[in-house]
Each structure stands twice: as C-alpha cells, then as structure tokens.
Amino acid sequence: MSSRNLGAIYPGIFSERLECGSVFVGREQSSGPFLYNPFELYLSGALTSPNLMVFGQIGYGKSAFVKALLSRHVEIGYRGCVLDPKGEYRALVRRLNGSTFSFGEAPGGGLNPLATLAGGQSDTNSMSNHYARLDNLVITFNAVLQREVSSLESFVLDECLSDIERRCNELDLFDIHRSLMGMRDSQLRGFGGFAPDASHSAGQMALELRRYLFGDLQGIIDGPKGTGNQMSLSEHFLHVDLFSAHRPESMRVGVPVFLALLSKQLARASSRYLIALDEAWLALASPGCIGFFRSYWKLARGYGISNIAVVHRSEDLSASGDIGSVSEKVANGLVSDSQTFVIFHLDPT
C-alpha cells in the first residue's frame, strides 16, 4: 500500500498537498487548510481539466460547497454564473451584488437571440455578424421545433434575416415572425422549384414562433431590440433563475438561447468564469442544451472557464436520456472531461 493509494482511499487525511495559493475550501484532518482554485491548479500542471463534478445525497452539503466556492472566487476577481432550477441561489446573488435573470416573468422581458451584444462590432450588417445572428436563429428554432431545422428551413431563415438586415440595424424575433408570415414573391423566386415548400416551411415556423411572441409562452425569447434590456453577461455574478417560470419551456427553449449568447461572450472575454449547473441531469435532458455543455466541457481550457455540474448520483446523468442515446453519451462524457470530483455521501446501492 503506497501513500498514493492511501490518498485515494482517504482524501484529506493521507492526500498530498495541492500547490495552490487560493481559494480556502476547508481543513484537512492532518495537514491544515485545503485550498482549491481550478485555474491556478491547471496552470501549475496539477490538473489537466478545470471542470468539477459534485455528487451527493440531499442534505449533505452539495449546495453549500458550490455556493462557497463560487462566492470566494467571485470575491477575488473571477466571474461566476449559475443556472438555478430550484431558486436556491437568490440569497447568494444579493450578497455578491450580482444580477438575476428570470424567464417568463412578463411579456417582452425575455431574451433576444438577435440582439447586439455589448462590446460587439459596430458594423451590425457585416457578414460575421450576419452569420452569428443566423447561428443564434437556427439554435432558437431547433429549440422551438424540438428538432434540428432542415436545410430548406435554414435557407428560409437566412433569406428572411438578410432581407431584414438590409433595412434595419437592430433586430428581434418579431421582425423574423413578420418576414416569415409575409415572404414576398421576389424572395421566393430565389428558391426555384422549392418555392412552394419554402413558403409552407416559413408559415409553419412562424406559427410555432407565434406562441412565444404573442401566446402563453411570452417572456422567454421575446426580448427587445438593442442591448439596453438584454441580460447583462458582463456582471461579475449572473444568476439564471429557472425556478420562477415553473415551465419546462424555460429549460427547453430559454436555456439554449442563453447559452448561445453566453458562448459569444466567452469567446471575447478575458476574464475567467465559473459556470455552475445545478441539477445537471435536468438540463442535459433538454436536446437543445446537449451540444453546448459538451463544447463547454471539452473547450473549458480554451474558453477559460471551470464548469461545475451538481447531481445526486452518477446514475442521474445516465437518466438524462435513453440507454445508448446521444444525451446519455454526452452526460457520461462530462464525467470523463472532469478531473475534480467532490462527493458528499453516496447511496451504497
């Protein structure tokens, strides 16, 4: 039996000290304070991945640990973000003077996937911004339709977006809805023999979108033009409250749109983020979220982020999809792409 074996069996008693200057997490039973900072440990070579998985039964301290880890990193200059399906992080947001965004609170208060992000390029009609908007638009309709858009539907969205951009600098989904409902003959001619199918696809997408703009699902993706009322992704601590809406569409549609906007922010940001995903199995059961979390875990080092997934048991990740499904494979892949595991009393079964 080596000291390495003992350290694996009895962490905190026989484990080697991590060379880390911050952040205080707790005390080891034999060697004083235990410090943990995934970014410092990655830069020093002690870790090859800054991602964490937190397991444990209810009432054993998972949430307290994650809240402490987030707050102590934010207090020394890092940025934090938490997706909160249970509403447990509201007090922490107040203490850190962060901001909260809630889906479905009021009509017109949702996200706008076509909004110009703060700090973005001033030329809003540039091709790079066009394709960034189109990417967000496709992601939005993937979530709304609960399937991937077809090649023809993507072409229709591209044509509508281009037509609006020739007339407007700032866009929202209401512009897209009007364009889909009233595609002109001059636009349809570009589809050649597919013009009747294109017109039908445009109408179907407009009808699906209508519920989110004028129906019972307002407040999720009906945000205004510009950046003024857009969720502030530059806050030092951002709380995405999924509990207040009490609607599955907030997770299925709102979260993929939020993640699309966050990805654009992360690609430009110089600050390091900790992104916590409470009840991770719930988000991973949403098809629109799967690809984002896979890329977040795979590209954490490039983005400069540390992902924290919180679940009760490892089996909860497998339950995010059917056996052999993409959801299950992605969920299990998150474990492989994490190197720190925090365990608070697992069920022996």
mmCIF file of C-alpha atoms in Angstrom:
data_model
loop_
_atom_site.group_PDB
_atom_site.id
_atom_site.type_symbol
_atom_site.label_atom_id
_atom_site.label_comp_id
_atom_site.label_asym_id
_atom_site.label_seq_id
_atom_site.Cartn_x
_atom_site.Cartn_y
_atom_site.Cartn_z
ATOM 1 C CA MET A 1 0.000 0.000 0.000
ATOM 2 C CA SER A 2 1.572 3.275 -1.148
ATOM 3 C CA SER A 3 0.846 6.819 0.031
ATOM 4 C CA ARG A 4 -0.861 7.415 -3.326
ATOM 5 C CA ASN A 5 -3.260 4.528 -2.616
ATOM 6 C CA LEU A 6 -3.974 5.861 0.871
ATOM 7 C CA GLY A 7 -4.566 9.339 -0.527
ATOM 8 C CA ALA A 8 -7.157 7.965 -2.958
ATOM 9 C CA ILE A 9 -8.932 5.977 -0.234
ATOM 10 C CA TYR A 10 -8.744 8.653 2.483
ATOM 11 C CA PRO A 11 -8.667 12.085 0.791
ATOM 12 C CA GLY A 12 -7.978 14.873 3.250
ATOM 13 C CA ILE A 13 -6.073 12.544 5.589
ATOM 14 C CA PHE A 14 -3.233 10.994 3.587
ATOM 15 C CA SER A 15 -3.530 13.060 0.395
ATOM 16 C CA GLU A 16 -0.689 15.201 -0.928
ATOM 17 C CA ARG A 17 -0.978 18.963 -0.557
ATOM 18 C CA LEU A 18 -2.046 20.815 -3.706
ATOM 19 C CA GLU A 19 0.240 23.660 -4.695
ATOM 20 C CA CYS A 20 -2.419 26.372 -4.739
ATOM 21 C CA GLY A 21 -2.428 29.873 -3.256
ATOM 22 C CA SER A 22 -6.236 30.212 -3.140
ATOM 23 C CA VAL A 23 -9.190 29.564 -2.528
ATOM 24 C CA PHE A 24 -9.793 28.295 1.019
ATOM 25 C CA VAL A 25 -12.305 25.429 0.938
ATOM 26 C CA GLY A 26 -11.895 23.657 4.273
ATOM 27 C CA ARG A 27 -9.427 21.918 6.559
ATOM 28 C CA GLU A 28 -7.748 18.587 6.094
ATOM 29 C CA GLN A 29 -7.693 16.326 9.129
ATOM 30 C CA SER A 30 -3.928 16.070 9.197
ATOM 31 C CA SER A 31 -2.325 18.890 7.251
ATOM 32 C CA GLY A 32 -4.089 22.191 7.797
ATOM 33 C CA PRO A 33 -6.143 24.264 5.337
ATOM 34 C CA PHE A 34 -7.260 22.848 1.997
ATOM 35 C CA LEU A 35 -7.047 25.357 -0.857
ATOM 36 C CA TYR A 36 -8.582 24.839 -4.286
ATOM 37 C CA ASN A 37 -8.556 27.031 -7.382
ATOM 38 C CA PRO A 38 -9.079 25.098 -10.648
ATOM 39 C CA PHE A 39 -7.451 27.807 -12.750
ATOM 40 C CA GLU A 40 -4.266 28.011 -10.677
ATOM 41 C CA LEU A 41 -4.040 24.235 -10.457
ATOM 42 C CA TYR A 42 -4.448 23.912 -14.221
ATOM 43 C CA LEU A 43 -1.753 26.500 -14.919
ATOM 44 C CA SER A 44 0.620 24.754 -12.499
ATOM 45 C CA GLY A 45 0.044 21.384 -14.181
ATOM 46 C CA ALA A 46 -1.589 19.784 -11.149
ATOM 47 C CA LEU A 47 -4.826 19.425 -13.148
ATOM 48 C CA THR A 48 -5.368 18.825 -16.847
ATOM 49 C CA SER A 49 -9.032 19.865 -16.689
ATOM 50 C CA PRO A 50 -10.610 22.673 -14.613
ATOM 51 C CA ASN A 51 -14.055 21.001 -14.586
ATOM 52 C CA LEU A 52 -15.730 19.693 -11.407
ATOM 53 C CA MET A 53 -18.435 17.137 -10.694
ATOM 54 C CA VAL A 54 -20.235 17.377 -7.342
ATOM 55 C CA PHE A 55 -22.141 14.280 -6.167
ATOM 56 C CA GLY A 56 -24.124 13.631 -3.011
ATOM 57 C CA GLN A 57 -27.442 12.921 -1.397
ATOM 58 C CA ILE A 58 -29.853 15.657 -0.351
ATOM 59 C CA GLY A 59 -28.874 17.486 2.816
ATOM 60 C CA TYR A 60 -25.169 16.624 2.900
ATOM 61 C CA GLY A 61 -23.724 19.951 1.721
ATOM 62 C CA LYS A 62 -23.545 19.991 -2.084
ATOM 63 C CA SER A 63 -25.193 23.384 -2.476
ATOM 64 C CA ALA A 64 -23.281 24.893 0.449
ATOM 65 C CA PHE A 65 -19.987 23.787 -1.099
ATOM 66 C CA VAL A 66 -20.822 25.181 -4.544
ATOM 67 C CA LYS A 67 -22.052 28.478 -3.088
ATOM 68 C CA ALA A 68 -18.878 28.844 -1.025
ATOM 69 C CA LEU A 69 -16.662 28.005 -3.998
ATOM 70 C CA LEU A 70 -18.455 30.478 -6.267
ATOM 71 C CA SER A 71 -18.567 33.324 -3.752
ATOM 72 C CA ARG A 72 -14.902 33.004 -2.748
ATOM 73 C CA HIS A 73 -13.767 33.039 -6.373
ATOM 74 C CA VAL A 74 -16.011 35.995 -7.247
ATOM 75 C CA GLU A 75 -14.692 37.943 -4.261
ATOM 76 C CA ILE A 76 -11.117 37.723 -5.594
ATOM 77 C CA GLY A 77 -11.972 38.829 -9.128
ATOM 78 C CA TYR A 78 -13.313 35.840 -11.031
ATOM 79 C CA ARG A 79 -16.756 35.846 -12.621
ATOM 80 C CA GLY A 80 -19.491 33.373 -11.825
ATOM 81 C CA CYS A 81 -22.695 32.151 -13.411
ATOM 82 C CA VAL A 82 -25.221 29.648 -12.086
ATOM 83 C CA LEU A 83 -28.204 28.006 -13.766
ATOM 84 C CA ASP A 84 -30.585 27.530 -10.868
ATOM 85 C CA PRO A 85 -33.700 25.359 -11.401
ATOM 86 C CA LYS A 86 -34.598 25.343 -7.684
ATOM 87 C CA GLY A 87 -34.204 29.005 -6.723
ATOM 88 C CA GLU A 88 -31.555 28.223 -4.094
ATOM 89 C CA TYR A 89 -29.011 30.883 -5.061
ATOM 90 C CA ARG A 90 -31.055 34.065 -4.609
ATOM 91 C CA ALA A 91 -29.506 34.976 -1.256
ATOM 92 C CA LEU A 92 -26.012 34.489 -2.694
ATOM 93 C CA VAL A 93 -26.813 36.844 -5.576
ATOM 94 C CA ARG A 94 -27.879 39.550 -3.127
ATOM 95 C CA ARG A 95 -24.740 39.097 -1.038
ATOM 96 C CA LEU A 96 -22.469 39.347 -4.088
ATOM 97 C CA ASN A 97 -24.456 42.233 -5.629
ATOM 98 C CA GLY A 98 -24.948 40.133 -8.740
ATOM 99 C CA SER A 99 -27.849 40.167 -11.173
ATOM 100 C CA THR A 100 -30.716 37.738 -11.696
ATOM 101 C CA PHE A 101 -32.482 36.911 -14.925
ATOM 102 C CA SER A 102 -35.801 35.047 -14.793
ATOM 103 C CA PHE A 103 -37.631 33.558 -17.746
ATOM 104 C CA GLY A 104 -41.336 34.132 -18.228
ATOM 105 C CA GLU A 105 -41.800 36.948 -15.714
ATOM 106 C CA ALA A 106 -43.515 39.362 -18.102
ATOM 107 C CA PRO A 107 -44.249 39.738 -21.828
ATOM 108 C CA GLY A 108 -41.315 41.387 -23.560
ATOM 109 C CA GLY A 109 -38.927 40.502 -20.750
ATOM 110 C CA GLY A 110 -37.252 37.507 -22.351
ATOM 111 C CA LEU A 111 -34.011 37.146 -24.249
ATOM 112 C CA ASN A 112 -33.454 38.408 -27.766
ATOM 113 C CA PRO A 113 -31.163 35.966 -29.607
ATOM 114 C CA LEU A 114 -30.604 38.583 -32.338
ATOM 115 C CA ALA A 115 -29.610 41.439 -30.017
ATOM 116 C CA THR A 116 -26.243 43.091 -30.404
ATOM 117 C CA LEU A 117 -24.045 42.062 -27.501
ATOM 118 C CA ALA A 118 -22.384 44.824 -25.537
ATOM 119 C CA GLY A 119 -18.904 45.347 -26.896
ATOM 120 C CA GLY A 120 -19.782 43.785 -30.237
ATOM 121 C CA GLN A 121 -18.779 45.120 -33.621
ATOM 122 C CA SER A 122 -20.263 48.448 -34.596
ATOM 123 C CA ASP A 123 -20.984 47.284 -38.146
ATOM 124 C CA THR A 124 -24.109 45.287 -37.426
ATOM 125 C CA ASN A 125 -24.560 44.398 -41.105
ATOM 126 C CA SER A 126 -21.169 42.752 -41.512
ATOM 127 C CA MET A 127 -21.117 39.153 -42.731
ATOM 128 C CA SER A 128 -19.593 37.932 -39.474
ATOM 129 C CA ASN A 129 -22.479 39.411 -37.505
ATOM 130 C CA HIS A 130 -24.965 38.061 -40.026
ATOM 131 C CA TYR A 131 -23.725 34.514 -39.565
ATOM 132 C CA ALA A 132 -23.549 34.937 -35.789
ATOM 133 C CA ARG A 133 -27.195 36.011 -35.819
ATOM 134 C CA LEU A 134 -28.130 33.189 -38.172
ATOM 135 C CA ASP A 135 -26.420 30.704 -35.880
ATOM 136 C CA ASN A 136 -28.431 32.000 -32.910
ATOM 137 C CA LEU A 137 -31.599 31.955 -35.005
ATOM 138 C CA VAL A 138 -31.084 28.319 -36.005
ATOM 139 C CA ILE A 139 -30.375 27.397 -32.366
ATOM 140 C CA THR A 140 -33.600 29.138 -31.337
ATOM 141 C CA PHE A 141 -35.705 27.281 -33.889
ATOM 142 C CA ASN A 142 -34.027 23.974 -33.060
ATOM 143 C CA ALA A 143 -35.320 24.502 -29.526
ATOM 144 C CA VAL A 144 -38.752 25.802 -30.533
ATOM 145 C CA LEU A 145 -39.342 22.954 -33.012
ATOM 146 C CA GLN A 146 -37.694 20.359 -30.719
ATOM 147 C CA ARG A 147 -35.683 19.067 -33.672
ATOM 148 C CA GLU A 148 -32.938 20.297 -35.957
ATOM 149 C CA VAL A 149 -34.101 22.638 -38.683
ATOM 150 C CA SER A 150 -33.918 21.229 -42.198
ATOM 151 C CA SER A 151 -31.666 22.586 -44.940
ATOM 152 C CA LEU A 152 -34.654 24.286 -46.548
ATOM 153 C CA GLU A 153 -35.747 25.850 -43.248
ATOM 154 C CA SER A 154 -32.212 27.121 -42.653
ATOM 155 C CA PHE A 155 -32.226 28.665 -46.144
ATOM 156 C CA VAL A 156 -35.583 30.331 -45.398
ATOM 157 C CA LEU A 157 -34.250 31.802 -42.143
ATOM 158 C CA ASP A 158 -31.106 33.029 -43.915
ATOM 159 C CA GLU A 159 -33.186 34.749 -46.587
ATOM 160 C CA CYS A 160 -35.517 36.386 -44.055
ATOM 161 C CA LEU A 161 -32.616 37.566 -41.915
ATOM 162 C CA SER A 162 -30.766 39.038 -44.910
ATOM 163 C CA ASP A 163 -33.904 40.864 -46.044
ATOM 164 C CA ILE A 164 -34.426 42.440 -42.609
ATOM 165 C CA GLU A 165 -30.753 43.402 -42.213
ATOM 166 C CA ARG A 166 -30.922 45.407 -45.447
ATOM 167 C CA ARG A 167 -33.494 47.652 -43.740
ATOM 168 C CA CYS A 168 -32.664 47.529 -40.011
ATOM 169 C CA ASN A 169 -29.596 47.599 -37.800
ATOM 170 C CA GLU A 170 -31.292 46.187 -34.712
ATOM 171 C CA LEU A 171 -33.460 43.076 -34.946
ATOM 172 C CA ASP A 172 -35.703 40.930 -32.811
ATOM 173 C CA LEU A 173 -37.811 37.813 -33.306
ATOM 174 C CA PHE A 174 -40.896 39.921 -34.065
ATOM 175 C CA ASP A 175 -39.106 41.037 -37.256
ATOM 176 C CA ILE A 176 -38.415 37.410 -38.120
ATOM 177 C CA HIS A 177 -42.044 36.457 -37.478
ATOM 178 C CA ARG A 178 -43.342 39.197 -39.799
ATOM 179 C CA SER A 179 -40.887 38.206 -42.504
ATOM 180 C CA LEU A 180 -41.792 34.522 -42.258
ATOM 181 C CA MET A 181 -45.514 35.310 -42.412
ATOM 182 C CA GLY A 182 -45.184 37.533 -45.467
ATOM 183 C CA MET A 183 -42.378 36.276 -47.680
ATOM 184 C CA ARG A 184 -42.507 38.221 -50.948
ATOM 185 C CA ASP A 185 -42.532 36.684 -54.407
ATOM 186 C CA SER A 186 -39.119 38.224 -55.055
ATOM 187 C CA GLN A 187 -37.746 36.280 -52.085
ATOM 188 C CA LEU A 188 -39.426 33.017 -53.059
ATOM 189 C CA ARG A 189 -38.017 33.175 -56.594
ATOM 190 C CA GLY A 190 -34.597 32.517 -55.103
ATOM 191 C CA PHE A 191 -35.780 29.044 -54.069
ATOM 192 C CA GLY A 192 -36.535 27.980 -57.649
ATOM 193 C CA GLY A 193 -38.574 24.795 -57.770
ATOM 194 C CA PHE A 194 -38.614 24.662 -53.970
ATOM 195 C CA ALA A 195 -40.594 27.914 -53.691
ATOM 196 C CA PRO A 196 -43.903 26.254 -52.636
ATOM 197 C CA ASP A 197 -42.103 24.186 -49.993
ATOM 198 C CA ALA A 198 -40.197 27.259 -48.795
ATOM 199 C CA SER A 199 -43.436 29.222 -48.396
ATOM 200 C CA HIS A 200 -45.012 26.361 -46.445
ATOM 201 C CA SER A 201 -41.928 25.982 -44.187
ATOM 202 C CA ALA A 202 -41.896 29.718 -43.492
ATOM 203 C CA GLY A 203 -45.541 29.630 -42.442
ATOM 204 C CA GLN A 204 -45.034 26.619 -40.183
ATOM 205 C CA MET A 205 -42.035 28.194 -38.432
ATOM 206 C CA ALA A 206 -43.968 31.443 -37.960
ATOM 207 C CA LEU A 207 -46.848 29.575 -36.343
ATOM 208 C CA GLU A 208 -44.511 27.744 -33.951
ATOM 209 C CA LEU A 209 -42.784 31.008 -33.034
ATOM 210 C CA ARG A 210 -46.072 32.854 -32.522
ATOM 211 C CA ARG A 211 -46.759 31.160 -29.185
ATOM 212 C CA TYR A 212 -43.512 32.581 -27.761
ATOM 213 C CA LEU A 213 -44.191 36.121 -29.019
ATOM 214 C CA PHE A 214 -47.954 36.540 -28.604
ATOM 215 C CA GLY A 215 -49.211 33.463 -26.734
ATOM 216 C CA ASP A 216 -48.858 31.770 -23.370
ATOM 217 C CA LEU A 217 -45.055 31.450 -23.574
ATOM 218 C CA GLN A 218 -44.228 35.149 -23.716
ATOM 219 C CA GLY A 219 -41.267 36.270 -21.636
ATOM 220 C CA ILE A 220 -38.786 33.608 -22.769
ATOM 221 C CA ILE A 221 -37.402 34.741 -26.160
ATOM 222 C CA ASP A 222 -39.362 37.942 -26.834
ATOM 223 C CA GLY A 223 -36.703 40.375 -25.648
ATOM 224 C CA PRO A 224 -36.404 43.898 -27.100
ATOM 225 C CA LYS A 225 -34.016 45.241 -29.700
ATOM 226 C CA GLY A 226 -30.659 46.649 -28.691
ATOM 227 C CA THR A 227 -28.575 45.857 -25.649
ATOM 228 C CA GLY A 228 -30.267 48.024 -23.016
ATOM 229 C CA ASN A 229 -32.627 45.397 -21.611
ATOM 230 C CA GLN A 230 -30.595 42.366 -22.608
ATOM 231 C CA MET A 231 -29.375 40.165 -19.777
ATOM 232 C CA SER A 232 -26.038 41.554 -18.602
ATOM 233 C CA LEU A 233 -23.462 38.913 -19.407
ATOM 234 C CA SER A 234 -20.689 41.177 -18.131
ATOM 235 C CA GLU A 235 -21.861 41.038 -14.497
ATOM 236 C CA HIS A 236 -19.350 39.588 -12.050
ATOM 237 C CA PHE A 237 -22.050 37.163 -10.885
ATOM 238 C CA LEU A 238 -25.038 36.168 -13.005
ATOM 239 C CA HIS A 239 -27.921 34.107 -11.677
ATOM 240 C CA VAL A 240 -30.266 32.474 -14.207
ATOM 241 C CA ASP A 241 -33.423 31.724 -12.214
ATOM 242 C CA LEU A 242 -35.253 28.820 -13.850
ATOM 243 C CA PHE A 243 -37.471 28.196 -10.833
ATOM 244 C CA SER A 244 -39.704 31.269 -11.110
ATOM 245 C CA ALA A 245 -41.172 30.395 -14.504
ATOM 246 C CA HIS A 246 -42.375 26.912 -13.490
ATOM 247 C CA ARG A 247 -42.465 25.958 -17.172
ATOM 248 C CA PRO A 248 -40.466 23.267 -18.968
ATOM 249 C CA GLU A 249 -40.153 25.588 -21.969
ATOM 250 C CA SER A 250 -37.847 27.818 -19.922
ATOM 251 C CA MET A 251 -35.323 24.989 -19.871
ATOM 252 C CA ARG A 252 -36.047 23.616 -23.326
ATOM 253 C CA VAL A 253 -36.007 26.932 -25.218
ATOM 254 C CA GLY A 254 -34.712 29.655 -22.907
ATOM 255 C CA VAL A 255 -31.519 27.933 -21.759
ATOM 256 C CA PRO A 256 -30.180 27.098 -25.264
ATOM 257 C CA VAL A 257 -30.701 30.746 -26.273
ATOM 258 C CA PHE A 258 -28.950 31.922 -23.103
ATOM 259 C CA LEU A 259 -26.057 29.517 -23.744
ATOM 260 C CA ALA A 260 -25.744 30.747 -27.331
ATOM 261 C CA LEU A 261 -25.411 34.338 -26.096
ATOM 262 C CA LEU A 262 -23.027 33.288 -23.337
ATOM 263 C CA SER A 263 -20.815 31.437 -25.831
ATOM 264 C CA LYS A 264 -20.398 34.624 -27.857
ATOM 265 C CA GLN A 265 -19.467 36.481 -24.675
ATOM 266 C CA LEU A 266 -16.965 33.834 -23.590
ATOM 267 C CA ALA A 267 -15.281 33.915 -26.997
ATOM 268 C CA ARG A 268 -14.436 37.616 -26.445
ATOM 269 C CA ALA A 269 -13.989 37.775 -22.679
ATOM 270 C CA SER A 270 -10.609 37.878 -20.986
ATOM 271 C CA SER A 271 -11.985 37.113 -17.514
ATOM 272 C CA ARG A 272 -12.205 33.579 -16.196
ATOM 273 C CA TYR A 273 -15.652 32.194 -15.396
ATOM 274 C CA LEU A 274 -17.008 29.543 -13.085
ATOM 275 C CA ILE A 275 -20.255 28.176 -14.513
ATOM 276 C CA ALA A 276 -22.352 26.081 -12.131
ATOM 277 C CA LEU A 277 -25.116 23.819 -13.368
ATOM 278 C CA ASP A 278 -27.367 22.751 -10.512
ATOM 279 C CA GLU A 279 -29.435 19.595 -11.085
ATOM 280 C CA ALA A 280 -27.332 18.917 -14.183
ATOM 281 C CA TRP A 281 -29.432 15.949 -15.294
ATOM 282 C CA LEU A 282 -32.384 18.285 -15.874
ATOM 283 C CA ALA A 283 -30.541 20.480 -18.367
ATOM 284 C CA LEU A 284 -28.930 17.503 -20.089
ATOM 285 C CA ALA A 285 -32.380 16.028 -20.743
ATOM 286 C CA SER A 286 -33.066 19.043 -22.981
ATOM 287 C CA PRO A 287 -31.868 18.326 -26.564
ATOM 288 C CA GLY A 288 -31.083 21.993 -27.211
ATOM 289 C CA CYS A 289 -28.630 22.129 -24.283
ATOM 290 C CA ILE A 290 -26.625 18.981 -25.002
ATOM 291 C CA GLY A 291 -24.258 20.368 -27.628
ATOM 292 C CA PHE A 292 -23.441 23.454 -25.590
ATOM 293 C CA PHE A 293 -22.493 21.551 -22.461
ATOM 294 C CA ARG A 294 -20.394 19.111 -24.457
ATOM 295 C CA SER A 295 -18.438 22.003 -26.004
ATOM 296 C CA TYR A 296 -18.207 23.823 -22.645
ATOM 297 C CA TRP A 297 -16.637 20.773 -21.005
ATOM 298 C CA LYS A 298 -14.395 19.924 -23.978
ATOM 299 C CA LEU A 299 -13.220 23.503 -24.567
ATOM 300 C CA ALA A 300 -13.122 24.693 -20.958
ATOM 301 C CA ARG A 301 -9.404 25.439 -21.128
ATOM 302 C CA GLY A 302 -9.754 27.437 -24.335
ATOM 303 C CA TYR A 303 -12.748 29.388 -23.045
ATOM 304 C CA GLY A 304 -11.076 29.991 -19.676
ATOM 305 C CA ILE A 305 -13.981 28.500 -17.731
ATOM 306 C CA SER A 306 -14.448 25.980 -14.971
ATOM 307 C CA ASN A 307 -17.708 24.034 -15.240
ATOM 308 C CA ILE A 308 -19.373 22.693 -12.096
ATOM 309 C CA ALA A 309 -22.082 20.040 -12.504
ATOM 310 C CA VAL A 310 -24.152 19.166 -9.425
ATOM 311 C CA VAL A 311 -26.073 15.864 -9.274
ATOM 312 C CA HIS A 312 -27.288 13.459 -6.610
ATOM 313 C CA ARG A 313 -25.811 10.281 -8.096
ATOM 314 C CA SER A 314 -23.823 9.297 -11.161
ATOM 315 C CA GLU A 315 -26.908 7.382 -12.337
ATOM 316 C CA ASP A 316 -28.742 10.701 -12.641
ATOM 317 C CA LEU A 317 -26.525 11.611 -15.582
ATOM 318 C CA SER A 318 -27.392 8.383 -17.375
ATOM 319 C CA ALA A 319 -31.072 9.104 -16.735
ATOM 320 C CA SER A 320 -30.826 12.217 -18.908
ATOM 321 C CA GLY A 321 -31.522 10.022 -21.944
ATOM 322 C CA ASP A 322 -32.355 6.519 -23.101
ATOM 323 C CA ILE A 323 -29.639 3.863 -22.984
ATOM 324 C CA GLY A 324 -27.265 4.451 -25.879
ATOM 325 C CA SER A 325 -28.794 7.834 -26.733
ATOM 326 C CA VAL A 326 -26.776 10.938 -27.522
ATOM 327 C CA SER A 327 -27.935 12.510 -24.246
ATOM 328 C CA GLU A 328 -26.621 9.609 -22.193
ATOM 329 C CA LYS A 329 -23.290 9.545 -24.041
ATOM 330 C CA VAL A 330 -22.799 13.286 -23.617
ATOM 331 C CA ALA A 331 -23.706 13.103 -19.928
ATOM 332 C CA ASN A 332 -21.181 10.336 -19.332
ATOM 333 C CA GLY A 333 -18.644 12.280 -21.381
ATOM 334 C CA LEU A 334 -18.873 15.168 -18.924
ATOM 335 C CA VAL A 335 -17.531 12.836 -16.251
ATOM 336 C CA SER A 336 -14.596 11.861 -18.480
ATOM 337 C CA ASP A 337 -13.838 15.533 -19.150
ATOM 338 C CA SER A 338 -13.755 16.415 -15.437
ATOM 339 C CA GLN A 339 -10.810 15.828 -13.151
ATOM 340 C CA THR A 340 -12.103 17.018 -9.785
ATOM 341 C CA PHE A 341 -14.835 15.028 -8.047
ATOM 342 C CA VAL A 342 -16.440 16.210 -4.813
ATOM 343 C CA ILE A 343 -18.531 13.520 -3.111
ATOM 344 C CA PHE A 344 -20.939 14.052 -0.216
ATOM 345 C CA HIS A 345 -22.236 10.667 0.926
ATOM 346 C CA LEU A 346 -23.459 8.475 -1.924
ATOM 347 C CA ASP A 347 -26.089 5.775 -1.515
ATOM 348 C CA PRO A 348 -24.313 2.390 -1.187
ATOM 349 C CA THR A 349 -26.694 0.939 -3.760
#
